[in-house]
C-alpha cells in the first residue's frame, strides 16, 4: 500500500509506473494499492490503518495461520465477533485476527470502521500447499 498526495497521481510519469509495479507485485502474490492523502482523511481508513498497525508486532505461529486458514477457507464473510467466539478455544483472539488483517491474510472493508461486526474473509492470496487448486 502506498500513500501519496493527490497531486502525485496527476504526474503522467508516476501514472505510467503503476501497471509495472502492480504487475511485478502481483507475480509475487501481492496486491498494489495507492491511497491518496484525501482518501485517508475520508471515512475510517486512516483510523483503521492506525488500529491495525498497533497489532503489527503481535507474535504469530504457523499453527495460528493453519487454524485461521481452515476456519475461513470455505466460509462466507464472518463477523469479527463470531470468529473470536469460535476461535478463542483454539488460542486465536482478537489481536491475532487484527494482525492477520494487517498482514493481508484476512480481508475486511477498511473504508468502514473495523469493529465486532466487520465481516472477515480469507484473502485470495492466503493458501497453503495441499489446500486445493493453488498447489
Tab-separated table of C-alpha atoms in Angstrom:
chain	number	residue	atom	x	y	z
A	1	UNK	CA	0.000	0.000	0.000
A	2	UNK	CA	1.364	3.364	-0.999
A	3	UNK	CA	0.019	6.610	0.422
A	4	UNK	CA	0.679	9.561	-1.863
A	5	UNK	CA	-0.532	13.147	-2.191
A	6	UNK	CA	-3.352	13.591	-4.703
A	7	UNK	CA	-1.113	15.782	-6.853
A	8	UNK	CA	1.313	12.854	-7.235
A	9	UNK	CA	-1.362	10.999	-9.223
A	10	UNK	CA	-1.543	13.825	-11.743
A	11	UNK	CA	2.056	13.318	-12.860
A	12	UNK	CA	1.999	11.221	-16.058
A	13	UNK	CA	5.394	9.681	-15.265
A	14	UNK	CA	4.060	8.339	-11.954
A	15	UNK	CA	0.859	7.039	-13.573
A	16	UNK	CA	2.899	5.074	-16.170
A	17	UNK	CA	4.738	3.308	-13.347
A	18	UNK	CA	1.572	1.867	-11.773
A	19	UNK	CA	0.989	-1.049	-14.179
A	20	UNK	CA	4.647	-2.104	-13.967
A	21	UNK	CA	4.658	-2.000	-10.172
A	22	UNK	CA	1.265	-3.734	-9.957
A	23	UNK	CA	2.338	-6.495	-12.350
A	24	UNK	CA	5.613	-7.105	-10.526
A	25	UNK	CA	3.932	-7.264	-7.131
A	26	UNK	CA	1.109	-9.467	-8.440
A	27	UNK	CA	3.672	-12.000	-9.694
A	28	UNK	CA	4.970	-12.144	-6.108
A	29	UNK	CA	1.484	-12.658	-4.692
A	30	UNK	CA	0.984	-9.075	-3.513
A	31	UNK	CA	-1.679	-6.549	-4.363
A	32	UNK	CA	-0.660	-2.959	-5.208
A	33	UNK	CA	-2.865	-0.204	-3.846
A	34	UNK	CA	-2.346	3.542	-3.907
A	35	UNK	CA	-4.241	5.640	-1.425
A	36	UNK	CA	-4.238	9.410	-1.617
A	37	UNK	CA	-3.988	11.709	1.356
A	38	UNK	CA	-7.559	12.805	0.586
A	39	UNK	CA	-8.788	9.205	0.720
A	40	UNK	CA	-7.052	8.705	4.062
A	41	UNK	CA	-8.950	11.632	5.522
A	42	UNK	CA	-12.339	10.326	4.319
A	43	UNK	CA	-14.219	7.673	6.157
A	44	UNK	CA	-12.456	5.378	8.562
A	45	UNK	CA	-9.434	4.314	6.530
A	46	UNK	CA	-6.875	6.334	8.479
A	47	UNK	CA	-8.271	5.170	11.818
A	48	UNK	CA	-8.283	1.569	10.620
A	49	UNK	CA	-4.684	1.770	9.423
A	50	UNK	CA	-3.678	3.189	12.813
A	51	UNK	CA	-5.642	0.477	14.629
A	52	UNK	CA	-4.187	-2.383	12.615
A	53	UNK	CA	-0.640	-1.034	12.832
A	54	UNK	CA	-0.816	-1.402	16.621
A	55	UNK	CA	-1.074	-5.172	16.095
A	56	UNK	CA	1.858	-5.439	13.692
A	57	UNK	CA	4.188	-6.894	16.342
A	58	UNK	CA	1.748	-9.426	17.805
A	59	UNK	CA	3.515	-12.809	17.580
A	60	UNK	CA	2.039	-15.410	15.244
A	61	UNK	CA	2.710	-19.085	14.943
A	62	UNK	CA	2.315	-21.352	11.959
A	63	UNK	CA	-0.432	-23.078	13.940
A	64	UNK	CA	-2.330	-19.740	14.158
A	65	UNK	CA	-2.207	-19.436	10.378
A	66	UNK	CA	-3.293	-23.026	9.812
A	67	UNK	CA	-6.231	-22.735	12.214
A	68	UNK	CA	-7.403	-19.467	10.637
A	69	UNK	CA	-6.952	-20.764	7.121
A	70	UNK	CA	-9.032	-23.850	7.899
A	71	UNK	CA	-11.710	-21.783	9.649
A	72	UNK	CA	-12.121	-19.139	6.934
A	73	UNK	CA	-11.299	-21.303	3.886
A	74	UNK	CA	-14.780	-22.396	2.865
A	75	UNK	CA	-16.868	-19.798	4.633
A	76	UNK	CA	-18.581	-16.622	3.547
A	77	UNK	CA	-17.523	-13.454	5.370
A	78	UNK	CA	-17.829	-13.931	9.130
A	79	UNK	CA	-18.302	-11.097	11.651
A	80	UNK	CA	-15.198	-10.458	13.743
A	81	UNK	CA	-17.085	-11.197	16.989
A	82	UNK	CA	-18.266	-14.598	15.666
A	83	UNK	CA	-14.751	-15.507	14.569
A	84	UNK	CA	-13.384	-14.535	18.001
A	85	UNK	CA	-16.015	-16.644	19.806
A	86	UNK	CA	-15.404	-19.664	17.571
A	87	UNK	CA	-11.605	-19.467	17.512
A	88	UNK	CA	-10.770	-18.493	21.126
A	89	UNK	CA	-10.826	-22.122	22.311
A	90	UNK	CA	-8.049	-22.763	19.775
A	91	UNK	CA	-5.941	-19.832	21.014
A	92	UNK	CA	-6.959	-17.313	18.344
A	93	UNK	CA	-8.004	-13.999	19.886
A	94	UNK	CA	-8.890	-10.548	18.573
A	95	UNK	CA	-5.270	-9.276	18.430
A	96	UNK	CA	-4.260	-12.236	16.255
A	97	UNK	CA	-7.189	-11.676	13.888
A	98	UNK	CA	-6.360	-7.960	13.618
A	99	UNK	CA	-2.723	-8.833	12.903
A	100	UNK	CA	-3.902	-11.147	10.113
A	101	UNK	CA	-5.915	-8.275	8.627
A	102	UNK	CA	-2.834	-6.054	8.906
A	103	UNK	CA	-0.790	-8.679	7.033
A	104	UNK	CA	-3.443	-9.124	4.336
A	105	UNK	CA	-4.055	-12.785	5.256
A	106	UNK	CA	-7.620	-11.820	6.197
A	107	UNK	CA	-9.629	-9.096	4.486
A	108	UNK	CA	-12.348	-6.674	5.538
A	109	UNK	CA	-13.662	-3.339	4.284
A	110	UNK	CA	-11.174	-0.781	5.564
A	111	UNK	CA	-13.307	2.134	4.372
A	112	UNK	CA	-15.722	1.452	7.233
A	113	UNK	CA	-14.712	1.372	10.878
A	114	UNK	CA	-13.344	-2.015	11.919
A	115	UNK	CA	-15.499	-3.300	14.775
A	116	UNK	CA	-17.010	-6.532	16.090
A	117	UNK	CA	-19.496	-6.607	13.183
A	118	UNK	CA	-16.820	-6.235	10.496
A	119	UNK	CA	-17.049	-9.134	8.042
A	120	UNK	CA	-13.793	-11.088	7.741
A	121	UNK	CA	-12.839	-13.393	4.926
A	122	UNK	CA	-9.741	-15.177	3.750
A	123	UNK	CA	-7.590	-13.307	1.256
A	124	UNK	CA	-7.316	-14.969	-2.132
A	125	UNK	CA	-3.538	-14.875	-1.597
A	126	UNK	CA	-3.712	-16.926	1.619
A	127	UNK	CA	-3.229	-20.563	0.745
A	128	UNK	CA	-1.080	-23.480	1.714
A	129	UNK	CA	0.323	-26.349	-0.337
A	130	UNK	CA	-2.194	-29.139	-0.391
A	131	UNK	CA	-5.165	-26.866	0.257
A	132	UNK	CA	-6.732	-27.120	-3.172
A	133	UNK	CA	-6.462	-25.590	-6.601
A	134	UNK	CA	-3.479	-23.375	-5.798
A	135	UNK	CA	-0.958	-26.151	-5.152
